[in-house]
Amino acid sequence: MDVQTLLSLLFEPGFFTSEPVRTAAVIGAAAAIVSGVVGVFTVIRGQSFAGHSLADVSSAGGSAAFLFGINPLLGFLGMGVLAAMSMELVRADRASERDLVTGVVTGAGLGVAALFLYLDMTTSSTTGAAVTVMFGSIFAIPASLVPLALLVGAGALLAIGVLYRPLLLSSLDPDLAAVRGVPVRLMGLLFLIVVALAVALSAITVGAILSTGLLIGPAAIALHLAKRPGLAILLAAVIGVAVTWGGILVSYDSYEWTGGRGWPVSFCIVMLIFVAYAVVAQTGPARERRQEHPLPSGEKPHVTSAG
Amino acid sequence: MARGEVLAVRQASVSLSGRSILKDIDFSLEAGEFCGLIGANGSGKTTLLRTILGFIAPSSGSVTIDSGGKLASVGYVPQKFALDPYMPMRARDLVALGLDGNRLGVPLPSPGRRRKVDEMLESVDATRFADQRIGNLSGGQQQRVLIAHALIRRPRLLLLDEPLANLDMRSVAGVVALLRRLSQEFQTSVLLSAHDMNPLLSAMDRIVYLAHGRAASGSTDAVVRTEVLSQLYGYHIDVVRVHGRVIVVAAEAEDDAQAAVAHDPVHVAQVP
Ligand SMILES: Nc1ncnc2c1ncn2[C@@H]1O[C@H](COP(=O)(O)OP(=O)(O)OP(=O)(O)O)[C@@H](O)[C@H]1O
Ligand SMILES: [Mg+2]
């Protein structure tokens, strides 16, 4: 088998020339990079639930955008940022309290989404919006959305780059950060707004509900592999892009195997993430037992003598 | 604030959730002094340290720190430091954050920064595990890394909350000697909380003894005496010195008295 036939087996005809595929690849990569970078901080701050909640609440904005015919990215963004700010402004010091607030806000957000989606269905008599908002339809993204998506992505990455060190320190330990003069609460607020940007980007890509997969999955894999922060972030972005493009490819090719029905891209992406995580979690160096440190030469082991 | 003083706590009282925790705490620390903050569980050591750090506002009185014109005038090693083993951070990354963790922007590799971090890791004898994930280090090793993080800017004042808890006897002696040496080398005043004063006896220039929300302070010999501690506790306390160790015992078997000093008699069993 030569390279030519191998390639044509991997990539079904038209893959590289299709306009929807190209748009999907660009927006998907932007969403994956931002989600990977932001996801690492989300995981080490223990805010995975907050990230998921932002996605759910932002779906209210996404469905409103469908109902009123405005740019869906703006809908997700607006609602997500609003939710991020209100979640940070509610002063919840204990983790359990924070979870309660987040849970209640999530329920309300999804309820509003349900209302808008219902209204949309009754006025346009299709169920398309629900699937698009919740599970994404990446091949249906208009190319006109690309500039705004890239702008949002660049903004999120810039913010993480600027906040990098104080954010890292306050994620590690808020008290240590406060002693070094870091405004910890402001950091928390700014970070959650950046999470909202990342989530909005993934929401138009893999859908609001599945955006958690793209936010947490690649980051979780990277944290298993990398032992320094910069490397973990880079790795999460690369893994995110790899699974997103891989998912797009599998989905595109699946039209061939399934007699023209095809599998949704979102499904393919999150399944790739799941498989990758399962593999890494089995073999990653983080699972190794703690290394023993031999005493430096010259130091004698301490022997306790009684009496 | 008097000349040479780095920290002055004046008649400070602290209430938490409406409960009075500390009353009229009054002491000061001079440059380079090594001070033990001694008290049983729940006596208010953490509360006092957090008040000095400015995390808790005193309900009356004042806390003043003379920064000596330094930006990073206080270093802090917290009591609880819960680390996720997956935290993608090596010991040296945490120490580097002590140097410039408040600065905006991504750190660019610089030989000067790297040298400072290496030197600090060397000073706390952490070079061996500098490149390991902090989450995988033992409690004692993490302690050293945190001390390096707190000291790399050479602060005027270093606060450590129970740094000796969870260490074996040999490590306790090692960490105390290390802190004593660094405090002299960097001219940093150290305020270190502990429930047992014995490992600190030879190192302390001063002691702040907390009981029932009040404090007695001064040199160890002046404070750790039957009269002073009895007055602080409000009932008779015996201070016994055996084999260079101090044992604080409540004379009466009052429940409260037992609770307050229960930690001390335990150490009798530890005398080698
Ligand atoms: N947020 C709070 N609200 C009310 N009371 C509190 C609060 N935090 C601490 N306390 C109480 O203040 C007292 C002092 O607590 P603190 O943690 O300062 O003691 P500690 O000396 O550090 O004890 P340990 O040796 O166990 O660390 C305790 O009785 C505790 O119950
Ligand atoms: Mg404490």
Coordinates of C-alpha atoms and ligand atoms in Angstrom, one line a residue:
Chain A
M1 CA 0.0 0.0 0.0
D2 CA 1.5 3.3 -1.0
V3 CA 1.2 6.6 0.8
Q4 CA -1.4 7.8 -1.7
T5 CA -3.9 5.0 -0.9
L6 CA -3.2 5.2 2.8
L7 CA -4.1 8.9 2.8
S8 CA -7.2 8.4 0.7
L9 CA -8.3 5.8 3.2
L10 CA -7.8 8.2 6.1
F11 CA -9.3 11.2 4.5
E12 CA -12.4 10.7 2.5
P13 CA -12.6 12.6 -0.8
G14 CA -13.3 16.3 -0.4
F15 CA -12.1 16.6 3.2
F16 CA -9.5 19.3 2.5
T17 CA -11.5 21.2 -0.1
S18 CA -14.8 21.4 1.9
E19 CA -15.5 24.9 3.2
P20 CA -17.5 23.7 6.3
V21 CA -14.6 21.4 7.2
R22 CA -12.1 24.3 7.0
T23 CA -14.3 26.6 9.1
A24 CA -14.8 23.8 11.6
A25 CA -11.1 23.1 11.7
V26 CA -10.2 26.7 12.4
I27 CA -12.9 27.4 15.0
G28 CA -12.4 24.0 16.5
A29 CA -8.7 24.6 16.9
A30 CA -9.3 28.0 18.5
A31 CA -11.8 26.5 20.9
A32 CA -9.5 23.6 21.8
I33 CA -6.4 25.8 22.4
V34 CA -8.3 28.2 24.6
S35 CA -10.1 25.4 26.5
G36 CA -6.8 23.5 27.0
V37 CA -5.0 26.5 28.4
V38 CA -7.9 27.6 30.6
G39 CA -8.7 24.0 31.5
V40 CA -5.4 23.5 33.3
F41 CA -6.1 26.4 35.6
T42 CA -9.7 25.3 36.0
V43 CA -8.6 21.8 37.2
I44 CA -5.9 23.0 39.5
R45 CA -8.2 25.5 41.1
G46 CA -10.8 22.8 41.6
Q47 CA -13.4 24.7 39.5
S48 CA -14.4 22.0 37.1
F49 CA -18.0 22.2 38.4
A50 CA -18.0 26.0 38.0
G51 CA -16.8 25.5 34.4
H52 CA -19.6 23.1 33.6
S53 CA -22.1 25.4 35.3
L54 CA -21.0 28.3 33.1
A55 CA -21.5 26.2 30.0
D56 CA -25.0 25.3 31.1
V57 CA -26.0 28.8 32.0
S58 CA -24.5 30.2 28.8
S59 CA -26.8 27.8 26.9
A60 CA -29.6 30.1 27.9
G61 CA -27.8 32.9 26.0
G62 CA -27.2 30.6 23.0
S63 CA -30.8 29.6 22.8
A64 CA -31.9 33.2 23.1
A65 CA -29.6 34.0 20.2
F66 CA -31.4 31.4 18.1
L67 CA -34.8 32.6 19.1
F68 CA -34.0 36.3 18.2
G69 CA -31.7 35.5 15.3
I70 CA -28.5 37.1 16.6
N71 CA -25.0 35.7 16.5
P72 CA -25.0 32.6 18.7
L73 CA -21.4 33.2 19.9
L74 CA -22.5 36.5 21.3
G75 CA -25.4 34.9 23.0
F76 CA -23.2 32.3 24.7
L77 CA -20.6 34.9 25.6
G78 CA -23.0 37.4 27.1
M79 CA -24.8 34.9 29.3
G80 CA -21.6 33.2 30.3
V81 CA -19.8 36.4 31.4
L82 CA -22.9 37.5 33.3
A83 CA -23.0 34.1 35.1
A84 CA -19.3 34.2 35.9
M85 CA -19.6 37.6 37.5
S86 CA -22.6 36.8 39.5
M87 CA -21.0 33.5 40.7
E88 CA -17.9 35.3 41.9
L89 CA -19.8 38.2 43.5
V90 CA -21.8 35.9 45.7
R91 CA -19.5 35.7 48.6
A92 CA -19.1 32.0 49.3
D93 CA -16.1 31.1 51.4
R94 CA -16.6 27.5 52.0
A95 CA -16.3 25.0 49.1
S96 CA -19.6 23.3 49.9
E97 CA -21.3 26.7 49.9
R98 CA -19.8 27.6 46.6
D99 CA -21.0 24.3 45.2
L100 CA -24.5 25.0 46.4
V101 CA -24.6 28.5 44.8
T102 CA -23.2 27.1 41.6
G103 CA -25.7 24.3 41.5
V104 CA -28.7 26.6 42.0
V105 CA -27.5 29.0 39.4
T106 CA -26.9 26.1 36.9
G107 CA -30.5 24.9 37.4
A108 CA -31.9 28.4 36.8
G109 CA -29.8 28.8 33.7
L110 CA -30.8 25.5 32.2
G111 CA -34.4 26.3 33.0
V112 CA -34.2 29.6 31.0
A113 CA -32.5 27.7 28.2
A114 CA -35.4 25.2 28.2
L115 CA -37.9 28.0 27.9
F116 CA -36.1 29.7 25.0
L117 CA -35.6 26.4 23.2
Y118 CA -39.3 25.6 23.7
L119 CA -40.3 29.0 22.3
D120 CA -37.9 28.5 19.4
M121 CA -39.4 25.1 18.6
T122 CA -43.0 26.4 18.8
T123 CA -42.3 29.4 16.5
S124 CA -40.0 27.7 14.0
S125 CA -41.4 24.2 14.5
T126 CA -38.0 22.5 14.4
T127 CA -36.0 20.9 17.1
G128 CA -32.7 21.9 15.4
A129 CA -31.9 24.7 17.9
A130 CA -31.9 22.4 20.9
V131 CA -29.4 20.0 19.3
T132 CA -27.2 22.8 18.0
V133 CA -27.1 24.7 21.3
M134 CA -26.6 21.7 23.6
F135 CA -24.5 19.3 21.4
G136 CA -23.1 21.6 18.7
S137 CA -23.1 21.3 14.9
I138 CA -19.7 22.3 14.0
F139 CA -20.1 21.8 10.2
A140 CA -23.0 24.3 10.2
I141 CA -20.9 27.2 11.6
P142 CA -20.9 30.0 9.0
A143 CA -17.5 31.2 7.9
S144 CA -18.5 34.7 8.9
L145 CA -18.2 33.7 12.5
V146 CA -14.5 33.0 12.3
P147 CA -13.1 36.5 12.9
L148 CA -15.1 37.0 16.1
A149 CA -14.2 33.5 17.3
L150 CA -10.5 34.2 16.8
L151 CA -10.8 37.5 18.5
V152 CA -12.4 36.0 21.6
G153 CA -9.8 33.2 21.6
A154 CA -7.0 35.7 21.3
G155 CA -8.5 37.8 24.1
A156 CA -8.7 34.8 26.5
L157 CA -5.1 33.7 25.8
L158 CA -3.8 37.2 26.2
A159 CA -5.6 37.5 29.6
I160 CA -4.1 34.2 30.8
G161 CA -0.7 35.3 29.6
V162 CA -0.9 38.6 31.5
L163 CA -2.3 37.0 34.7
Y164 CA -0.1 33.9 34.5
R165 CA 2.0 34.2 37.6
P166 CA -0.4 35.7 40.1
L167 CA -3.1 33.3 38.8
L168 CA -0.8 30.3 39.2
L169 CA 0.1 31.4 42.8
S170 CA -3.4 32.1 43.8
S171 CA -4.6 28.8 42.3
L172 CA -1.9 27.0 44.4
D173 CA -2.7 28.7 47.6
P174 CA -4.8 31.9 48.1
D175 CA -3.0 32.8 51.3
L176 CA 0.5 32.5 49.9
A177 CA -0.7 34.7 47.0
A178 CA -2.3 37.3 49.3
V179 CA 1.0 37.5 51.3
R180 CA 2.8 38.3 48.0
G181 CA 0.3 41.1 47.4
V182 CA -1.8 39.3 44.8
P183 CA -5.5 40.5 44.8
V184 CA -6.9 37.0 45.1
R185 CA -10.6 37.8 44.7
L186 CA -10.0 39.9 41.6
M187 CA -7.9 37.1 40.2
G188 CA -10.9 34.7 40.8
L189 CA -13.3 37.0 39.1
L190 CA -11.1 37.7 36.1
F191 CA -10.3 34.0 35.7
L192 CA -14.0 33.0 35.7
I193 CA -14.7 35.5 33.0
V194 CA -11.9 33.9 30.9
V195 CA -13.5 30.5 31.6
A196 CA -16.8 32.0 30.2
L197 CA -14.9 33.0 27.0
A198 CA -13.4 29.5 26.6
V199 CA -16.8 27.9 27.2
A200 CA -18.5 30.1 24.7
L201 CA -16.0 29.1 22.1
S202 CA -16.5 25.4 22.8
A203 CA -20.2 25.8 23.0
I204 CA -20.5 26.7 19.3
T205 CA -18.0 23.9 18.5
V206 CA -19.1 20.9 20.5
G207 CA -22.2 22.4 22.1
A208 CA -22.8 23.8 25.6
I209 CA -23.2 20.6 27.4
L210 CA -20.1 18.9 25.9
S211 CA -17.9 21.9 26.3
T212 CA -16.9 20.5 29.7
G213 CA -15.3 17.6 27.9
L214 CA -13.0 19.9 25.9
L215 CA -12.3 22.1 29.0
I216 CA -11.4 19.4 31.4
G217 CA -10.4 16.4 29.3
P218 CA -7.2 17.6 27.6
A219 CA -6.2 19.4 30.8
A220 CA -6.6 16.3 32.9
I221 CA -4.5 14.3 30.4
A222 CA -1.8 17.0 30.4
L223 CA -1.7 17.1 34.2
H224 CA -0.9 13.4 34.2
L225 CA 2.0 13.9 31.9
A226 CA 3.6 17.2 32.7
K227 CA 5.2 18.2 36.0
R228 CA 5.6 21.9 35.3
P229 CA 2.9 24.4 34.7
G230 CA 4.1 25.8 31.3
L231 CA 4.5 22.4 29.8
A232 CA 1.1 21.2 31.1
I233 CA -0.6 24.2 29.4
L234 CA 1.2 23.6 26.1
L235 CA 0.4 19.9 26.2
A236 CA -3.3 20.5 27.0
A237 CA -3.6 22.9 24.0
V238 CA -1.9 20.4 21.7
I239 CA -4.0 17.5 22.9
G240 CA -7.1 19.6 22.5
V241 CA -6.3 20.4 18.9
A242 CA -5.4 16.8 18.2
V243 CA -8.7 15.4 19.5
T244 CA -10.7 18.1 17.8
W245 CA -9.2 17.6 14.4
G246 CA -9.2 13.9 15.0
G247 CA -12.9 14.1 15.8
I248 CA -13.7 16.2 12.8
L249 CA -11.9 13.7 10.6
V250 CA -13.6 10.6 12.1
S251 CA -17.0 12.3 11.8
Y252 CA -16.4 13.3 8.2
D253 CA -15.2 9.8 7.3
S254 CA -18.1 8.2 9.2
Y255 CA -20.6 9.4 6.5
E256 CA -19.0 6.8 4.3
W257 CA -19.2 3.9 6.8
T258 CA -22.7 4.7 8.0
G259 CA -24.4 5.1 4.6
G260 CA -24.6 8.8 4.7
R261 CA -25.9 9.3 8.2
G262 CA -22.6 10.1 9.9
W263 CA -21.7 10.5 13.5
P264 CA -21.8 13.9 15.2
V265 CA -18.5 15.6 15.6
S266 CA -19.1 16.3 19.3
F267 CA -19.5 12.6 19.9
C268 CA -16.3 11.8 18.0
I269 CA -14.3 14.5 19.9
V270 CA -15.4 13.5 23.4
M271 CA -14.9 9.8 22.7
L272 CA -11.3 10.5 21.6
I273 CA -10.8 12.5 24.8
F274 CA -12.2 9.7 26.8
V275 CA -10.1 7.0 25.2
A276 CA -6.9 9.2 25.5
Y277 CA -7.6 9.8 29.2
A278 CA -8.3 6.2 29.9
V279 CA -4.9 5.3 28.4
V280 CA -2.9 8.0 30.1
A281 CA -4.6 7.4 33.5
Q282 CA -3.4 3.8 33.3
T283 CA 0.2 4.5 32.4
G284 CA 1.0 8.1 33.3
P285 CA 4.0 8.9 35.4
A286 CA 1.8 10.5 38.0
R287 CA 0.6 7.1 39.0
E288 CA 4.1 6.0 39.9
R289 CA 4.7 5.6 43.6
R290 CA 6.4 8.4 45.4
Q291 CA 10.1 8.1 44.9
E292 CA 12.2 7.3 47.9
H293 CA 15.0 9.7 48.6
P294 CA 18.2 8.1 49.7
L295 CA 20.0 9.9 52.4
P296 CA 22.9 12.0 51.1
S297 CA 26.2 10.4 51.7
G298 CA 27.7 11.2 55.1
E299 CA 24.3 11.4 56.8
K300 CA 23.7 8.5 59.1
P301 CA 20.2 7.1 59.6
H302 CA 18.8 8.2 62.9
V303 CA 18.5 5.5 65.6
T304 CA 16.3 6.2 68.5
S305 CA 17.7 4.8 71.7
A306 CA 15.4 4.3 74.6
G307 CA 16.3 5.4 78.1
Chain B
M1 CA 6.9 51.8 67.0
A2 CA 10.2 51.6 68.8
R3 CA 13.5 51.7 66.9
G4 CA 14.7 48.3 65.7
E5 CA 11.3 46.8 66.0
V6 CA 10.0 44.8 63.1
L7 CA 6.6 43.8 64.5
A8 CA 4.6 45.5 67.2
V9 CA 1.3 44.0 68.4
R10 CA -0.4 46.4 70.8
Q11 CA -3.3 45.5 72.9
A12 CA -4.8 43.6 70.1
S13 CA -8.1 41.7 70.5
V14 CA -9.7 39.5 68.0
S15 CA -13.3 38.1 67.7
L16 CA -14.4 35.6 65.2
S17 CA -18.1 35.0 64.5
G18 CA -18.9 37.1 67.5
R19 CA -16.7 34.9 69.8
S20 CA -13.8 36.6 71.5
I21 CA -10.7 34.6 70.6
L22 CA -7.8 36.8 71.6
K23 CA -7.7 39.5 74.3
D24 CA -5.2 42.3 74.7
I25 CA -2.3 40.6 73.0
D26 CA 0.8 42.8 73.4
F27 CA 4.3 42.0 72.3
S28 CA 7.0 43.1 69.8
L29 CA 9.7 41.6 67.8
E30 CA 13.1 43.1 67.0
A31 CA 15.1 42.6 63.9
G32 CA 16.6 39.1 63.6
E33 CA 14.8 37.8 66.7
F34 CA 13.6 34.2 66.9
C35 CA 10.3 33.9 68.7
G36 CA 8.2 30.9 69.5
L37 CA 4.4 31.3 69.7
I38 CA 3.4 28.5 72.0
G39 CA -0.1 27.3 72.9
A40 CA -2.3 24.3 73.0
N41 CA -4.7 23.3 70.1
G42 CA -7.3 26.0 69.8
S43 CA -5.4 28.6 71.9
G44 CA -5.4 31.0 68.9
K45 CA -2.0 30.6 67.3
T46 CA -3.3 30.5 63.8
T47 CA -5.7 33.4 64.5
L48 CA -2.9 35.6 65.9
L49 CA -0.7 34.8 62.9
R50 CA -3.5 35.6 60.4
T51 CA -4.2 38.8 62.3
I52 CA -0.5 39.8 61.9
L53 CA -0.8 39.0 58.2
G54 CA -3.8 41.3 57.9
F55 CA -6.2 38.5 56.9
I56 CA -8.2 39.2 60.1
A57 CA -8.8 42.7 61.4
P58 CA -8.3 43.1 65.2
S59 CA -11.5 44.4 66.9
S60 CA -9.3 46.7 69.0
G61 CA -5.6 47.4 69.3
S62 CA -3.2 47.4 66.5
V63 CA -0.6 45.4 64.5
T64 CA 2.3 47.3 62.9
I65 CA 4.9 45.8 60.7
D66 CA 8.0 47.9 59.8
S67 CA 8.6 47.0 56.2
G68 CA 12.0 48.7 56.2
G69 CA 11.1 50.0 52.8
K70 CA 10.9 46.5 51.4
L71 CA 8.1 45.5 49.1
A72 CA 8.0 41.9 50.3
S73 CA 8.3 42.5 54.0
V74 CA 6.5 39.3 55.3
G75 CA 7.0 35.7 54.4
Y76 CA 4.4 33.1 55.5
V77 CA 4.4 29.3 55.8
P78 CA 0.8 28.2 56.4
Q79 CA -0.3 25.4 58.7
K80 CA -2.5 23.6 56.2
F81 CA -1.1 23.3 52.8
A82 CA -3.3 20.9 50.8
L83 CA -1.5 20.0 47.6
D84 CA -3.1 18.1 44.8
P85 CA -0.6 15.4 43.7
Y86 CA -1.4 16.4 40.1
M87 CA -0.4 20.0 40.6
P88 CA 2.0 20.5 37.7
M89 CA 4.7 22.2 39.7
R90 CA 8.2 21.3 40.7
A91 CA 9.7 22.5 44.0
R92 CA 11.8 25.0 42.0
D93 CA 8.6 26.4 40.4
L94 CA 7.1 27.2 43.8
V95 CA 10.3 28.8 45.0
A96 CA 10.4 30.9 41.8
L97 CA 6.8 32.1 42.5
G98 CA 8.1 33.3 45.8
L99 CA 10.5 35.6 44.0
D100 CA 8.1 37.1 41.4
G101 CA 4.7 35.4 41.7
N102 CA 3.0 38.8 41.9
R103 CA 4.4 40.0 38.6
L104 CA 2.2 40.0 35.5
G105 CA 3.2 38.2 32.4
V106 CA 4.8 34.9 31.6
P107 CA 8.3 34.4 33.2
L108 CA 11.1 34.4 30.7
P109 CA 14.0 32.1 31.4
S110 CA 16.7 34.2 32.9
P111 CA 20.1 33.0 34.4
G112 CA 19.8 35.5 37.3
R113 CA 16.4 34.2 38.3
R114 CA 17.5 30.6 38.0
R115 CA 20.7 31.3 40.1
K116 CA 18.6 32.9 42.9
V117 CA 16.2 30.0 43.0
D118 CA 19.1 27.5 43.0
E119 CA 20.8 29.3 45.8
M120 CA 17.6 29.4 47.9
L121 CA 17.0 25.7 47.3
E122 CA 20.5 25.0 48.4
S123 CA 20.1 27.1 51.6
V124 CA 17.2 25.0 52.7
D125 CA 18.9 21.8 51.6
A126 CA 16.2 21.1 49.0
T127 CA 18.5 20.7 45.9
R128 CA 18.0 17.0 45.9
F129 CA 14.3 17.2 45.2
A130 CA 14.2 20.5 43.4
D131 CA 12.9 19.0 40.1
Q132 CA 10.2 16.8 41.6
R133 CA 6.5 17.6 41.7
I134 CA 5.8 19.2 45.0
G135 CA 2.7 17.1 45.4
N136 CA 4.9 14.0 45.6
L137 CA 7.2 15.3 48.3
S138 CA 7.0 14.3 51.9
G139 CA 5.6 16.7 54.5
G140 CA 9.1 17.6 55.7
Q141 CA 10.4 18.2 52.2
Q142 CA 7.3 20.4 51.3
Q143 CA 8.0 22.3 54.5
R144 CA 11.5 23.2 53.3
V145 CA 10.3 24.2 49.9
L146 CA 7.7 26.5 51.5
I147 CA 10.3 28.0 53.7
A148 CA 12.4 28.7 50.6
H149 CA 9.3 30.2 48.9
A150 CA 8.7 32.5 51.8
L151 CA 12.4 33.5 52.3
I152 CA 13.6 34.1 48.8
R153 CA 12.8 37.8 48.9
R154 CA 14.6 38.0 52.2
P155 CA 11.6 39.4 54.1
R156 CA 12.0 41.3 57.4
L157 CA 9.5 39.0 59.1
L158 CA 8.8 35.3 58.6
L159 CA 5.7 33.8 60.1
L160 CA 5.4 30.0 60.3
D161 CA 2.3 28.2 61.5
E162 CA 3.2 24.8 63.1
P163 CA 6.1 24.0 60.8
L164 CA 7.2 21.3 63.1
A165 CA 4.0 19.3 63.3
N166 CA 4.1 16.1 61.3
L167 CA 7.9 16.0 61.4
D168 CA 9.9 13.3 63.1
M169 CA 12.3 14.2 65.9
R170 CA 15.4 14.4 63.7
S171 CA 13.6 16.6 61.1
V172 CA 12.3 18.9 63.9
A173 CA 15.9 19.5 65.1
G174 CA 17.0 20.0 61.5
V175 CA 14.2 22.5 60.6
V176 CA 14.8 24.5 63.8
A177 CA 18.5 24.7 63.2
L178 CA 17.8 25.7 59.6
L179 CA 15.4 28.5 60.6
R180 CA 17.8 29.8 63.2
R181 CA 20.6 29.9 60.7
L182 CA 18.5 31.6 58.0
S183 CA 17.1 34.1 60.4
Q184 CA 20.7 35.2 61.3
E185 CA 21.9 35.1 57.8
F186 CA 19.0 37.1 56.3
Q187 CA 18.4 39.3 59.4
T188 CA 14.8 38.1 59.3
S189 CA 12.7 38.0 62.5
V190 CA 11.0 34.7 62.9
L191 CA 7.7 34.0 64.6
L192 CA 6.9 30.3 64.7
S193 CA 3.9 28.7 66.3
A194 CA 4.2 25.3 68.0
H195 CA 2.3 23.4 70.6
D196 CA 5.5 22.1 72.2
M197 CA 8.2 24.5 73.2
N198 CA 10.9 22.0 73.9
P199 CA 12.5 21.7 70.4
L200 CA 12.7 25.5 70.3
L201 CA 14.2 26.1 73.8
S202 CA 17.8 26.6 72.6
A203 CA 16.8 28.6 69.5
M204 CA 14.2 31.0 71.0
D205 CA 15.2 34.6 71.9
R206 CA 11.7 35.2 73.0
I207 CA 8.5 33.3 73.7
V208 CA 4.8 34.3 73.3
Y209 CA 2.8 31.9 75.4
L210 CA -0.9 31.8 74.6
A211 CA -3.6 30.4 76.9
H212 CA -7.3 31.3 77.3
G213 CA -7.0 34.0 74.7
R214 CA -4.3 35.9 76.5
A215 CA -0.6 36.0 76.0
A216 CA 2.5 36.2 78.2
S217 CA 5.7 37.2 76.4
G218 CA 9.4 37.8 77.2
S219 CA 12.4 35.6 77.4
T220 CA 11.8 31.9 78.0
D221 CA 13.1 32.1 81.5
A222 CA 10.9 35.0 82.4
V223 CA 7.7 33.5 81.0
V224 CA 7.9 29.8 81.5
R225 CA 7.6 30.0 85.3
T226 CA 5.0 28.6 87.7
E227 CA 3.8 32.1 88.7
V228 CA 3.5 33.5 85.2
L229 CA 1.8 30.6 83.6
S230 CA -0.5 30.0 86.7
Q231 CA -1.7 33.6 86.3
L232 CA -2.2 33.1 82.5
Y233 CA -4.2 29.9 82.9
G234 CA -6.0 31.1 86.0
Y235 CA -5.2 28.1 88.1
H236 CA -2.1 26.5 89.5
I237 CA 0.4 25.3 87.0
D238 CA 3.7 23.6 87.7
V239 CA 6.6 24.2 85.5
V240 CA 9.0 21.3 85.8
R241 CA 12.5 21.2 84.2
V242 CA 13.9 17.7 83.7
H243 CA 17.0 16.8 81.5
G244 CA 16.9 20.2 79.8
R245 CA 13.2 19.8 78.9
V246 CA 10.3 21.8 80.2
I247 CA 7.1 20.1 81.2
V248 CA 4.0 22.2 82.0
V249 CA 1.6 20.3 84.3
A250 CA -1.7 21.3 85.8
A251 CA -1.7 20.5 89.5
E252 CA -5.5 19.9 89.7
A253 CA -7.1 17.3 87.5
E254 CA -9.7 19.8 86.4
D255 CA -11.1 18.8 83.0
D256 CA -10.4 22.2 81.7
A257 CA -6.9 22.3 83.1
Q258 CA -6.2 18.9 81.6
A259 CA -7.5 20.0 78.3
A260 CA -5.4 23.1 78.3
V261 CA -2.1 21.4 79.0
A262 CA -2.7 17.9 78.0
H263 CA -0.3 18.3 75.2
D264 CA 2.7 18.8 77.5
P265 CA 2.8 15.7 79.7
V266 CA 2.7 13.6 76.6
H267 CA 6.3 14.7 75.9
V268 CA 7.5 13.1 79.0
A269 CA 7.3 9.8 77.2
Q270 CA 9.4 11.1 74.4
V271 CA 12.5 12.0 76.4
P272 CA 15.2 9.8 74.9
Ligands
LIG1 N1 -14.0 31.4 61.8 C1 -14.1 31.2 63.1 N2 -15.2 31.4 63.8 C2 -15.3 31.2 65.1 N3 -14.3 30.7 65.9 C3 -13.2 30.3 65.2 C4 -13.0 30.6 63.9 N4 -11.7 30.1 63.5 C5 -11.2 29.7 64.7 N5 -12.1 29.8 65.7 C6 -11.8 29.4 67.1 O1 -10.7 30.2 67.6 C7 -9.9 29.4 68.5 C8 -8.5 29.5 68.0 O2 -8.3 28.8 66.8 P1 -6.9 28.7 66.1 O3 -7.1 28.0 64.9 O4 -6.3 30.1 66.1 O5 -6.1 27.9 67.2 P2 -4.7 27.3 67.1 O6 -3.9 27.7 68.3 O7 -4.0 27.6 65.8 O8 -5.0 25.7 67.1 P3 -4.2 24.5 66.5 O9 -3.0 24.2 67.4 O10 -5.2 23.4 66.5 O11 -3.8 24.9 65.1 C9 -10.5 28.0 68.5 O12 -11.3 27.8 69.6 C10 -11.4 28.0 67.3 O13 -12.5 27.2 67.5
MG2 MG -3.4 26.5 64.1

